[in-house]
Short mmCIF file of N, CA, C and O in Angstrom, two decimals:
data_model
loop_
_atom_site.label_atom_id
_atom_site.label_comp_id
_atom_site.label_asym_id
_atom_site.label_seq_id
_atom_site.Cartn_x
_atom_site.Cartn_y
_atom_site.Cartn_z
N MET A 1 -48.35 -43.80 -33.67
CA MET A 1 -48.46 -42.26 -33.51
C MET A 1 -49.66 -41.72 -34.21
O MET A 1 -50.27 -40.76 -33.74
N LYS A 2 -50.07 -42.42 -35.26
CA LYS A 2 -51.28 -41.99 -36.06
C LYS A 2 -52.55 -41.93 -35.19
O LYS A 2 -53.45 -41.03 -35.25
N ASP A 3 -52.73 -43.03 -34.29
CA ASP A 3 -53.77 -43.13 -33.31
C ASP A 3 -53.95 -41.91 -32.41
O ASP A 3 -54.92 -41.36 -32.15
N GLU A 4 -52.77 -41.52 -31.90
CA GLU A 4 -52.59 -40.40 -30.90
C GLU A 4 -53.02 -39.11 -31.67
O GLU A 4 -53.74 -38.27 -31.17
N ILE A 5 -52.53 -38.88 -32.95
CA ILE A 5 -52.84 -37.66 -33.56
C ILE A 5 -54.33 -37.62 -33.99
O ILE A 5 -54.99 -36.59 -33.85
N SER A 6 -55.03 -38.78 -34.32
CA SER A 6 -56.40 -39.03 -34.57
C SER A 6 -57.09 -38.46 -33.31
O SER A 6 -58.10 -37.70 -33.45
N ARG A 7 -56.66 -38.92 -32.16
CA ARG A 7 -57.29 -38.65 -30.91
C ARG A 7 -57.32 -37.12 -30.65
O ARG A 7 -58.26 -36.60 -30.17
N ILE A 8 -56.14 -36.60 -30.96
CA ILE A 8 -56.03 -35.14 -30.74
C ILE A 8 -56.91 -34.32 -31.67
O ILE A 8 -57.54 -33.39 -31.26
N LEU A 9 -57.00 -34.67 -32.89
CA LEU A 9 -57.84 -34.09 -33.84
C LEU A 9 -59.33 -34.24 -33.47
O LEU A 9 -60.25 -33.32 -33.54
N THR A 10 -59.72 -35.39 -32.89
CA THR A 10 -61.03 -35.60 -32.39
C THR A 10 -61.42 -34.75 -31.39
O THR A 10 -62.46 -34.16 -31.26
N MET A 11 -60.42 -34.54 -30.36
CA MET A 11 -60.61 -33.60 -29.23
C MET A 11 -60.74 -32.16 -29.77
O MET A 11 -61.65 -31.50 -29.15
N VAL A 12 -60.05 -31.81 -30.85
CA VAL A 12 -60.28 -30.43 -31.43
C VAL A 12 -61.75 -30.33 -32.01
O VAL A 12 -62.49 -29.37 -31.71
N GLU A 13 -62.19 -31.37 -32.64
CA GLU A 13 -63.59 -31.33 -33.31
C GLU A 13 -64.62 -31.26 -32.24
O GLU A 13 -65.60 -30.59 -32.35
N GLU A 14 -64.33 -31.90 -31.14
CA GLU A 14 -65.44 -31.90 -30.00
C GLU A 14 -65.31 -30.76 -29.14
O GLU A 14 -66.02 -30.61 -28.22
N GLY A 15 -64.26 -29.87 -29.45
CA GLY A 15 -64.07 -28.59 -28.66
C GLY A 15 -63.53 -28.79 -27.40
O GLY A 15 -63.56 -27.79 -26.44
N LYS A 16 -62.76 -29.83 -27.12
CA LYS A 16 -62.20 -30.16 -25.78
C LYS A 16 -60.92 -29.45 -25.68
O LYS A 16 -60.47 -29.04 -24.66
N ILE A 17 -60.19 -29.28 -26.86
CA ILE A 17 -59.01 -28.49 -26.73
C ILE A 17 -59.00 -27.55 -28.07
O ILE A 17 -59.69 -27.74 -29.00
N ASP A 18 -58.06 -26.58 -27.90
CA ASP A 18 -58.13 -25.55 -29.06
C ASP A 18 -57.02 -25.92 -30.11
O ASP A 18 -56.31 -26.86 -29.87
N LYS A 19 -56.93 -25.39 -31.15
CA LYS A 19 -55.99 -25.59 -32.30
C LYS A 19 -54.65 -25.44 -31.82
O LYS A 19 -53.67 -26.31 -32.18
N GLU A 20 -54.27 -24.55 -31.02
CA GLU A 20 -52.98 -24.18 -30.58
C GLU A 20 -52.44 -25.34 -29.65
O GLU A 20 -51.41 -25.74 -29.87
N LYS A 21 -53.36 -25.81 -28.75
CA LYS A 21 -52.96 -26.94 -27.87
C LYS A 21 -52.70 -28.16 -28.63
O LYS A 21 -51.99 -28.91 -28.55
N ALA A 22 -53.57 -28.36 -29.79
CA ALA A 22 -53.50 -29.63 -30.59
C ALA A 22 -52.21 -29.63 -31.26
O ALA A 22 -51.51 -30.61 -31.30
N SER A 23 -51.77 -28.42 -31.77
CA SER A 23 -50.50 -28.33 -32.44
C SER A 23 -49.37 -28.64 -31.60
O SER A 23 -48.41 -29.35 -31.99
N GLU A 24 -49.49 -28.15 -30.31
CA GLU A 24 -48.38 -28.36 -29.37
C GLU A 24 -48.35 -29.91 -29.08
O GLU A 24 -47.28 -30.44 -29.03
N LEU A 25 -49.48 -30.47 -28.80
CA LEU A 25 -49.49 -31.94 -28.65
C LEU A 25 -48.91 -32.75 -29.83
O LEU A 25 -48.17 -33.70 -29.50
N ILE A 26 -49.27 -32.53 -30.81
CA ILE A 26 -48.82 -33.11 -32.09
C ILE A 26 -47.26 -32.96 -32.29
O ILE A 26 -46.50 -33.90 -32.56
N ASN A 27 -46.73 -31.71 -32.04
CA ASN A 27 -45.36 -31.49 -32.02
C ASN A 27 -44.60 -32.33 -31.12
O ASN A 27 -43.63 -32.82 -31.32
N ILE A 28 -45.08 -32.40 -29.87
CA ILE A 28 -44.51 -33.29 -28.80
C ILE A 28 -44.63 -34.68 -29.32
O ILE A 28 -43.56 -35.41 -29.00
N LEU A 29 -45.65 -35.23 -29.76
CA LEU A 29 -45.66 -36.64 -30.34
C LEU A 29 -44.61 -36.90 -31.44
O LEU A 29 -44.03 -38.01 -31.31
N GLN A 30 -44.41 -35.80 -32.24
CA GLN A 30 -43.51 -36.03 -33.37
C GLN A 30 -42.10 -35.71 -32.96
O GLN A 30 -41.16 -35.92 -33.74
N GLY A 31 -41.90 -35.36 -31.71
CA GLY A 31 -40.63 -35.07 -31.17
C GLY A 31 -40.02 -33.82 -31.81
O GLY A 31 -38.75 -33.55 -31.65
N LYS A 32 -40.77 -32.95 -32.29
CA LYS A 32 -40.25 -31.83 -32.89
C LYS A 32 -39.89 -30.55 -31.92
O LYS A 32 -39.18 -29.57 -32.19
N GLU A 33 -40.57 -30.68 -30.75
CA GLU A 33 -40.40 -29.70 -29.81
C GLU A 33 -39.32 -30.08 -28.72
O GLU A 33 -39.59 -31.21 -28.13
N GLN A 34 -38.37 -29.31 -28.60
CA GLN A 34 -37.28 -29.62 -27.50
C GLN A 34 -36.91 -28.35 -26.83
O GLN A 34 -36.53 -27.43 -27.44
N SER A 35 -37.20 -28.29 -25.52
CA SER A 35 -37.11 -27.02 -24.74
C SER A 35 -35.70 -26.82 -24.36
O SER A 35 -35.39 -25.72 -24.03
N GLU A 36 -34.85 -27.83 -24.23
CA GLU A 36 -33.45 -27.63 -23.94
C GLU A 36 -32.56 -28.35 -24.92
O GLU A 36 -32.93 -29.35 -25.54
N PRO A 37 -31.35 -27.75 -24.91
CA PRO A 37 -30.39 -28.35 -25.86
C PRO A 37 -30.13 -29.96 -25.39
O PRO A 37 -30.25 -30.16 -24.23
N VAL A 38 -29.63 -30.75 -26.25
CA VAL A 38 -29.65 -32.19 -25.99
C VAL A 38 -28.61 -32.35 -24.84
O VAL A 38 -28.86 -33.34 -23.96
N SER A 39 -27.60 -31.56 -24.78
CA SER A 39 -26.60 -31.89 -23.72
C SER A 39 -27.07 -31.39 -22.25
O SER A 39 -26.55 -31.76 -21.33
N LEU A 40 -28.25 -30.60 -22.25
CA LEU A 40 -28.84 -30.26 -20.99
C LEU A 40 -29.88 -31.07 -20.56
O LEU A 40 -30.54 -30.77 -19.50
N ILE A 41 -30.40 -31.93 -21.40
CA ILE A 41 -31.58 -32.72 -21.05
C ILE A 41 -31.32 -33.66 -19.90
O ILE A 41 -30.36 -34.31 -19.83
N LYS A 42 -32.19 -33.59 -18.86
CA LYS A 42 -31.96 -34.37 -17.63
C LYS A 42 -32.42 -35.75 -17.98
O LYS A 42 -33.31 -36.03 -18.84
N GLU A 43 -31.96 -36.88 -17.18
CA GLU A 43 -32.40 -38.11 -17.38
C GLU A 43 -33.98 -38.19 -17.09
O GLU A 43 -34.40 -37.58 -16.07
N ARG A 44 -34.62 -38.94 -17.97
CA ARG A 44 -36.06 -38.92 -17.73
C ARG A 44 -36.63 -39.79 -16.60
O ARG A 44 -36.01 -40.90 -16.45
N THR A 45 -37.51 -39.35 -15.85
CA THR A 45 -38.12 -39.94 -14.86
C THR A 45 -39.18 -41.02 -15.37
O THR A 45 -39.94 -40.49 -16.27
N PRO A 46 -39.19 -42.19 -14.91
CA PRO A 46 -40.19 -43.13 -15.44
C PRO A 46 -41.61 -42.51 -15.29
O PRO A 46 -41.82 -41.75 -14.11
N TYR A 47 -42.56 -42.52 -16.19
CA TYR A 47 -43.82 -41.86 -16.11
C TYR A 47 -44.47 -42.20 -14.85
O TYR A 47 -45.19 -41.36 -14.25
N GLY A 48 -44.59 -43.53 -14.46
CA GLY A 48 -45.25 -43.93 -13.30
C GLY A 48 -44.75 -43.20 -11.94
O GLY A 48 -45.44 -43.24 -11.02
N ASN A 49 -43.48 -42.61 -12.03
CA ASN A 49 -42.97 -41.91 -10.87
C ASN A 49 -43.39 -40.40 -10.85
O ASN A 49 -42.87 -39.68 -9.91
N LYS A 50 -43.99 -39.92 -11.89
CA LYS A 50 -44.28 -38.50 -11.99
C LYS A 50 -45.48 -38.24 -10.93
O LYS A 50 -46.21 -39.03 -10.63
N MET A 51 -45.60 -36.98 -10.93
CA MET A 51 -46.78 -36.43 -9.99
C MET A 51 -47.78 -35.62 -10.91
O MET A 51 -47.31 -34.79 -11.77
N LEU A 52 -48.95 -35.54 -10.56
CA LEU A 52 -50.05 -34.67 -11.09
C LEU A 52 -50.12 -33.56 -9.92
O LEU A 52 -50.60 -33.90 -8.85
N LYS A 53 -49.82 -32.35 -10.35
CA LYS A 53 -49.82 -31.19 -9.40
C LYS A 53 -50.98 -30.22 -9.77
O LYS A 53 -51.00 -29.71 -10.79
N ILE A 54 -51.64 -29.96 -8.78
CA ILE A 54 -52.78 -29.03 -8.88
C ILE A 54 -52.62 -27.92 -8.00
O ILE A 54 -52.39 -28.01 -6.78
N ARG A 55 -52.74 -26.67 -8.63
CA ARG A 55 -52.53 -25.44 -7.80
C ARG A 55 -53.76 -24.57 -8.09
O ARG A 55 -53.94 -24.28 -9.35
N VAL A 56 -54.37 -24.17 -6.97
CA VAL A 56 -55.51 -23.19 -7.12
C VAL A 56 -55.19 -22.00 -6.27
O VAL A 56 -54.98 -22.27 -5.01
N THR A 57 -55.16 -20.80 -6.80
CA THR A 57 -55.08 -19.62 -5.97
C THR A 57 -56.33 -18.74 -6.21
O THR A 57 -56.65 -18.32 -7.34
N SER A 58 -57.03 -18.34 -5.05
CA SER A 58 -58.24 -17.50 -5.29
C SER A 58 -57.73 -15.96 -4.78
O SER A 58 -57.11 -16.02 -3.92
N VAL A 59 -58.61 -15.11 -5.24
CA VAL A 59 -58.53 -13.72 -4.82
C VAL A 59 -58.76 -13.63 -3.26
O VAL A 59 -58.37 -12.80 -2.58
N GLU A 60 -59.69 -14.57 -2.86
CA GLU A 60 -60.17 -14.40 -1.36
C GLU A 60 -58.96 -15.01 -0.48
O GLU A 60 -59.13 -15.06 0.72
N GLY A 61 -57.85 -15.57 -1.16
CA GLY A 61 -56.86 -16.01 -0.21
C GLY A 61 -56.97 -17.50 -0.02
O GLY A 61 -56.11 -18.23 0.68
N ASP A 62 -57.76 -18.18 -0.68
CA ASP A 62 -58.07 -19.67 -0.58
C ASP A 62 -56.98 -20.32 -1.56
O ASP A 62 -57.13 -20.16 -2.70
N ASN A 63 -55.99 -21.17 -1.03
CA ASN A 63 -55.14 -21.64 -1.86
C ASN A 63 -55.06 -23.12 -1.74
O ASN A 63 -55.20 -23.73 -0.65
N VAL A 64 -54.93 -23.85 -2.75
CA VAL A 64 -54.95 -25.39 -2.76
C VAL A 64 -53.87 -25.91 -3.52
O VAL A 64 -53.47 -25.39 -4.64
N ASN A 65 -53.05 -26.77 -2.83
CA ASN A 65 -51.82 -27.31 -3.47
C ASN A 65 -51.95 -28.82 -3.25
O ASN A 65 -52.01 -29.28 -2.23
N VAL A 66 -52.07 -29.50 -4.47
CA VAL A 66 -52.39 -30.98 -4.40
C VAL A 66 -51.30 -31.69 -5.26
O VAL A 66 -51.11 -31.23 -6.43
N ASN A 67 -50.64 -32.62 -4.75
CA ASN A 67 -49.71 -33.65 -5.43
C ASN A 67 -50.16 -35.00 -5.39
O ASN A 67 -50.21 -35.59 -4.27
N LEU A 68 -50.45 -35.51 -6.57
CA LEU A 68 -50.88 -36.95 -6.59
C LEU A 68 -49.95 -37.72 -7.38
O LEU A 68 -49.63 -37.36 -8.56
N PRO A 69 -49.45 -38.92 -6.90
CA PRO A 69 -48.87 -39.79 -7.90
C PRO A 69 -49.52 -40.08 -9.02
O PRO A 69 -50.71 -40.47 -9.03
N ILE A 70 -48.96 -40.04 -10.29
CA ILE A 70 -49.59 -40.35 -11.53
C ILE A 70 -50.25 -41.70 -11.58
O ILE A 70 -51.33 -42.05 -12.00
N ASN A 71 -49.55 -42.76 -10.97
CA ASN A 71 -50.16 -44.14 -10.79
C ASN A 71 -51.41 -44.17 -10.02
O ASN A 71 -52.33 -44.96 -10.43
N LEU A 72 -51.50 -43.38 -9.00
CA LEU A 72 -52.82 -43.28 -8.22
C LEU A 72 -53.79 -42.58 -9.06
O LEU A 72 -54.91 -43.14 -9.11
N VAL A 73 -53.62 -41.66 -9.75
CA VAL A 73 -54.51 -40.96 -10.71
C VAL A 73 -55.06 -41.85 -11.65
O VAL A 73 -56.20 -41.93 -12.01
N LYS A 74 -54.04 -42.60 -12.34
CA LYS A 74 -54.58 -43.63 -13.39
C LYS A 74 -55.42 -44.75 -12.80
O LYS A 74 -56.46 -44.94 -13.32
N ALA A 75 -55.22 -45.05 -11.43
CA ALA A 75 -56.02 -46.16 -10.93
C ALA A 75 -57.46 -45.56 -10.66
O ALA A 75 -58.41 -46.21 -10.84
N VAL A 76 -57.33 -44.43 -10.03
CA VAL A 76 -58.69 -43.77 -9.70
C VAL A 76 -59.52 -43.49 -11.04
O VAL A 76 -60.77 -43.77 -11.05
N LEU A 77 -58.96 -42.99 -11.94
CA LEU A 77 -59.72 -42.76 -13.26
C LEU A 77 -60.22 -44.08 -13.92
O LEU A 77 -61.22 -44.07 -14.47
N LYS A 78 -59.46 -45.14 -13.79
CA LYS A 78 -59.92 -46.42 -14.26
C LYS A 78 -61.18 -46.89 -13.47
O LYS A 78 -62.02 -47.52 -14.00
N VAL A 79 -61.02 -46.70 -12.18
CA VAL A 79 -62.32 -47.13 -11.32
C VAL A 79 -63.58 -46.41 -11.88
O VAL A 79 -64.62 -46.97 -11.81
N GLY A 80 -63.42 -45.11 -12.19
CA GLY A 80 -64.69 -44.42 -12.61
C GLY A 80 -64.66 -42.92 -12.36
O GLY A 80 -64.02 -42.60 -11.38
N THR A 81 -65.06 -42.19 -13.33
CA THR A 81 -64.84 -40.78 -13.08
C THR A 81 -66.05 -40.11 -12.43
O THR A 81 -66.03 -39.05 -12.18
N ASN A 82 -67.10 -40.97 -12.11
CA ASN A 82 -68.18 -40.33 -11.42
C ASN A 82 -68.12 -40.44 -9.87
O ASN A 82 -69.12 -40.18 -9.28
N ILE A 83 -67.10 -40.92 -9.38
CA ILE A 83 -66.84 -41.00 -7.85
C ILE A 83 -67.17 -39.70 -7.09
O ILE A 83 -68.12 -39.67 -6.24
N ALA A 84 -66.59 -38.59 -7.51
CA ALA A 84 -66.75 -37.36 -6.83
C ALA A 84 -68.17 -36.78 -6.97
O ALA A 84 -68.54 -36.26 -6.11
N GLU A 85 -68.78 -37.17 -8.06
CA GLU A 85 -70.29 -36.72 -8.21
C GLU A 85 -71.11 -37.33 -7.10
O GLU A 85 -72.10 -36.65 -6.81
N LYS A 86 -70.73 -38.43 -6.53
CA LYS A 86 -71.54 -39.15 -5.48
C LYS A 86 -71.24 -38.54 -4.13
O LYS A 86 -72.01 -38.96 -3.15
N ILE A 87 -70.25 -37.85 -3.97
CA ILE A 87 -69.82 -37.20 -2.64
C ILE A 87 -70.76 -36.01 -2.64
O ILE A 87 -70.69 -35.10 -3.39
N PRO A 88 -71.42 -35.87 -1.44
CA PRO A 88 -72.22 -34.59 -1.16
C PRO A 88 -71.38 -33.36 -1.40
O PRO A 88 -70.34 -33.34 -0.91
N GLU A 89 -71.94 -32.43 -2.11
CA GLU A 89 -71.28 -31.17 -2.37
C GLU A 89 -70.06 -31.15 -3.21
O GLU A 89 -69.58 -30.13 -3.68
N ALA A 90 -69.60 -32.33 -3.62
CA ALA A 90 -68.35 -32.40 -4.47
C ALA A 90 -68.73 -32.07 -5.83
O ALA A 90 -67.73 -31.50 -6.50
N SER A 91 -69.85 -32.25 -6.40
CA SER A 91 -70.17 -32.18 -7.68
C SER A 91 -70.04 -30.66 -8.20
O SER A 91 -69.60 -30.48 -9.39
N LYS A 92 -70.25 -29.76 -7.31
CA LYS A 92 -69.98 -28.33 -7.71
C LYS A 92 -68.63 -27.95 -7.96
O LYS A 92 -68.30 -27.01 -8.72
N TYR A 93 -67.67 -28.79 -7.46
CA TYR A 93 -66.29 -28.55 -7.62
C TYR A 93 -65.63 -29.19 -8.82
O TYR A 93 -64.52 -28.84 -9.24
N VAL A 94 -66.27 -30.36 -9.32
CA VAL A 94 -65.75 -31.06 -10.36
C VAL A 94 -66.54 -30.97 -11.59
O VAL A 94 -66.09 -31.55 -12.64
N LYS A 95 -67.65 -30.29 -11.69
CA LYS A 95 -68.45 -30.31 -12.75
C LYS A 95 -67.94 -29.72 -14.04
O LYS A 95 -68.24 -30.07 -15.12
N ASP A 96 -66.92 -28.77 -13.80
CA ASP A 96 -66.35 -28.14 -15.00
C ASP A 96 -64.99 -28.74 -15.36
O ASP A 96 -64.23 -28.12 -16.31
N ILE A 97 -64.46 -29.77 -14.73
CA ILE A 97 -63.27 -30.38 -15.00
C ILE A 97 -63.38 -31.44 -16.18
O ILE A 97 -64.32 -32.23 -16.24
N ASN A 98 -62.40 -31.18 -17.23
CA ASN A 98 -62.61 -32.07 -18.22
C ASN A 98 -61.79 -33.27 -18.03
O ASN A 98 -60.60 -33.32 -18.36
N ILE A 99 -62.51 -34.29 -17.50
CA ILE A 99 -61.81 -35.55 -17.12
C ILE A 99 -61.18 -36.22 -18.34
O ILE A 99 -60.15 -36.86 -18.32
N ASP A 100 -61.88 -36.21 -19.46
CA ASP A 100 -61.46 -36.92 -20.70
C ASP A 100 -60.20 -36.32 -21.24
O ASP A 100 -59.44 -37.06 -21.62
N LEU A 101 -59.94 -35.17 -20.96
CA LEU A 101 -58.62 -34.51 -21.49
C LEU A 101 -57.51 -35.01 -20.56
O LEU A 101 -56.47 -35.37 -20.94
N LEU A 102 -57.77 -35.22 -19.27
CA LEU A 102 -56.84 -35.70 -18.18
C LEU A 102 -56.46 -37.09 -18.36
O LEU A 102 -55.44 -37.57 -18.69
N ILE A 103 -57.51 -37.95 -18.87
CA ILE A 103 -57.35 -39.28 -19.22
C ILE A 103 -56.48 -39.48 -20.46
O ILE A 103 -55.56 -40.25 -20.50
N GLU A 104 -56.72 -38.64 -21.54
CA GLU A 104 -56.07 -38.72 -22.65
C GLU A 104 -54.55 -38.35 -22.37
O GLU A 104 -53.51 -39.03 -23.00
N ALA A 105 -54.23 -37.30 -21.67
CA ALA A 105 -52.92 -36.86 -21.36
C ALA A 105 -52.11 -38.00 -20.68
O ALA A 105 -51.01 -38.33 -20.85
N ILE A 106 -52.78 -38.64 -19.65
CA ILE A 106 -52.14 -39.70 -19.00
C ILE A 106 -51.85 -40.93 -19.85
O ILE A 106 -50.83 -41.54 -19.84
N GLU A 107 -52.92 -41.36 -20.77
CA GLU A 107 -52.72 -42.50 -21.52
C GLU A 107 -51.50 -42.37 -22.57
O GLU A 107 -50.85 -43.32 -22.94
N ASN A 108 -51.53 -41.11 -22.88
CA ASN A 108 -50.27 -40.68 -23.95
C ASN A 108 -49.07 -40.33 -23.25
O ASN A 108 -48.12 -39.89 -23.77
N GLU A 109 -49.02 -40.45 -21.91
CA GLU A 109 -47.77 -40.09 -21.03
C GLU A 109 -47.18 -38.80 -21.38
O GLU A 109 -46.16 -38.56 -21.48
N LEU A 110 -48.27 -37.88 -21.49
CA LEU A 110 -47.65 -36.37 -21.73
C LEU A 110 -47.19 -35.87 -20.38
O LEU A 110 -47.62 -36.10 -19.30
N ASP A 111 -46.32 -35.07 -20.60
CA ASP A 111 -45.59 -34.28 -19.50
C ASP A 111 -45.88 -32.86 -19.65
O ASP A 111 -46.14 -32.31 -20.64
N GLY A 112 -45.88 -32.17 -18.54
CA GLY A 112 -45.95 -30.70 -18.50
C GLY A 112 -47.31 -30.18 -18.16
O GLY A 112 -48.20 -30.85 -17.48
N GLN A 113 -47.48 -28.94 -18.58
CA GLN A 113 -48.76 -28.21 -18.24
C GLN A 113 -50.03 -28.80 -19.07
O GLN A 113 -50.02 -29.01 -20.19
N ILE A 114 -51.00 -29.05 -18.26
CA ILE A 114 -52.40 -29.41 -18.83
C ILE A 114 -53.37 -28.30 -18.81
O ILE A 114 -54.03 -28.14 -19.70
N VAL A 115 -53.42 -27.55 -17.67
CA VAL A 115 -54.38 -26.62 -17.47
C VAL A 115 -53.77 -25.43 -16.93
O VAL A 115 -53.07 -25.48 -16.06
N ASP A 116 -54.14 -24.26 -17.35
CA ASP A 116 -53.67 -22.93 -16.89
C ASP A 116 -54.78 -21.95 -17.16
O ASP A 116 -54.96 -21.42 -18.12
N ILE A 117 -55.52 -21.61 -16.02
CA ILE A 117 -56.73 -20.86 -16.16
C ILE A 117 -56.44 -19.59 -15.27
O ILE A 117 -56.12 -19.62 -14.04
N ASN A 118 -56.81 -18.40 -15.75
CA ASN A 118 -56.77 -17.08 -15.14
C ASN A 118 -58.20 -16.58 -15.32
O ASN A 118 -58.52 -16.09 -16.24
N SER A 119 -59.01 -16.54 -14.20
CA SER A 119 -60.41 -16.08 -14.31
C SER A 119 -60.35 -14.59 -14.26
O SER A 119 -59.53 -14.01 -13.78
N ALA A 120 -61.56 -14.14 -14.67
CA ALA A 120 -61.74 -12.72 -14.68
C ALA A 120 -61.56 -12.05 -13.32
O ALA A 120 -61.15 -10.79 -13.16
N ASN A 121 -62.08 -12.70 -12.28
CA ASN A 121 -62.03 -12.31 -10.94
C ASN A 121 -60.66 -12.59 -10.24
O ASN A 121 -60.37 -12.13 -9.07
N GLY A 122 -59.70 -13.09 -10.95
CA GLY A 122 -58.27 -13.29 -10.58
C GLY A 122 -57.99 -14.68 -9.97
O GLY A 122 -56.88 -14.80 -9.59
N ASP A 123 -58.95 -15.52 -9.97
CA ASP A 123 -58.70 -16.86 -9.47
C ASP A 123 -57.80 -17.59 -10.52
O ASP A 123 -58.00 -17.35 -11.74
N LYS A 124 -56.85 -18.55 -10.05
CA LYS A 124 -55.94 -19.15 -10.94
C LYS A 124 -56.09 -20.64 -10.61
O LYS A 124 -55.97 -20.95 -9.55
N VAL A 125 -56.01 -21.40 -11.79
CA VAL A 125 -55.96 -22.87 -11.70
C VAL A 125 -54.80 -23.25 -12.66
O VAL A 125 -54.77 -22.95 -13.72
N PHE A 126 -53.87 -24.22 -12.08
CA PHE A 126 -52.72 -24.71 -12.82
C PHE A 126 -52.61 -26.14 -12.52
O PHE A 126 -52.65 -26.59 -11.35
N VAL A 127 -52.64 -26.97 -13.58
CA VAL A 127 -52.36 -28.46 -13.45
C VAL A 127 -51.37 -28.86 -14.47
O VAL A 127 -51.28 -28.56 -15.47
N VAL A 128 -50.32 -29.63 -13.80
CA VAL A 128 -49.14 -30.13 -14.49
C VAL A 128 -48.70 -31.43 -14.19
O VAL A 128 -49.05 -31.86 -13.00
N ILE A 129 -48.28 -32.21 -15.08
CA ILE A 129 -47.69 -33.52 -14.81
C ILE A 129 -46.17 -33.33 -14.77
O ILE A 129 -45.63 -32.95 -15.83
N GLU A 130 -45.44 -33.73 -13.74
CA GLU A 130 -43.94 -33.63 -13.72
C GLU A 130 -43.46 -34.56 -12.69
O GLU A 130 -43.97 -34.97 -11.78
#
């Protein structure tokens, strides 16, 4: 667990996550955060069976809903994070995505919300593992 906490602190130092997110991740690692009473906790799904869900809603009405099996995401990230950059026009869509944060979340088998963005013009991006 010390290695995971060190990685979280390094991500704070590098500006990849803020202090609140770091605190949340450390609490999860330490088992301090429990959103449901023990009697109501559902049986855990094996991590490999979970999905990475990406939701994008724009004010212009462009909506994106992507569900990817976490095992597929792990395999693609292992192959290389620069694949999308080699596809024409794709780089403008992936240049602001923090791939390192996603890799850390998957390596540590984190569950729940990873990204929640509400832009000034009303566009929304939400990424969750569940």
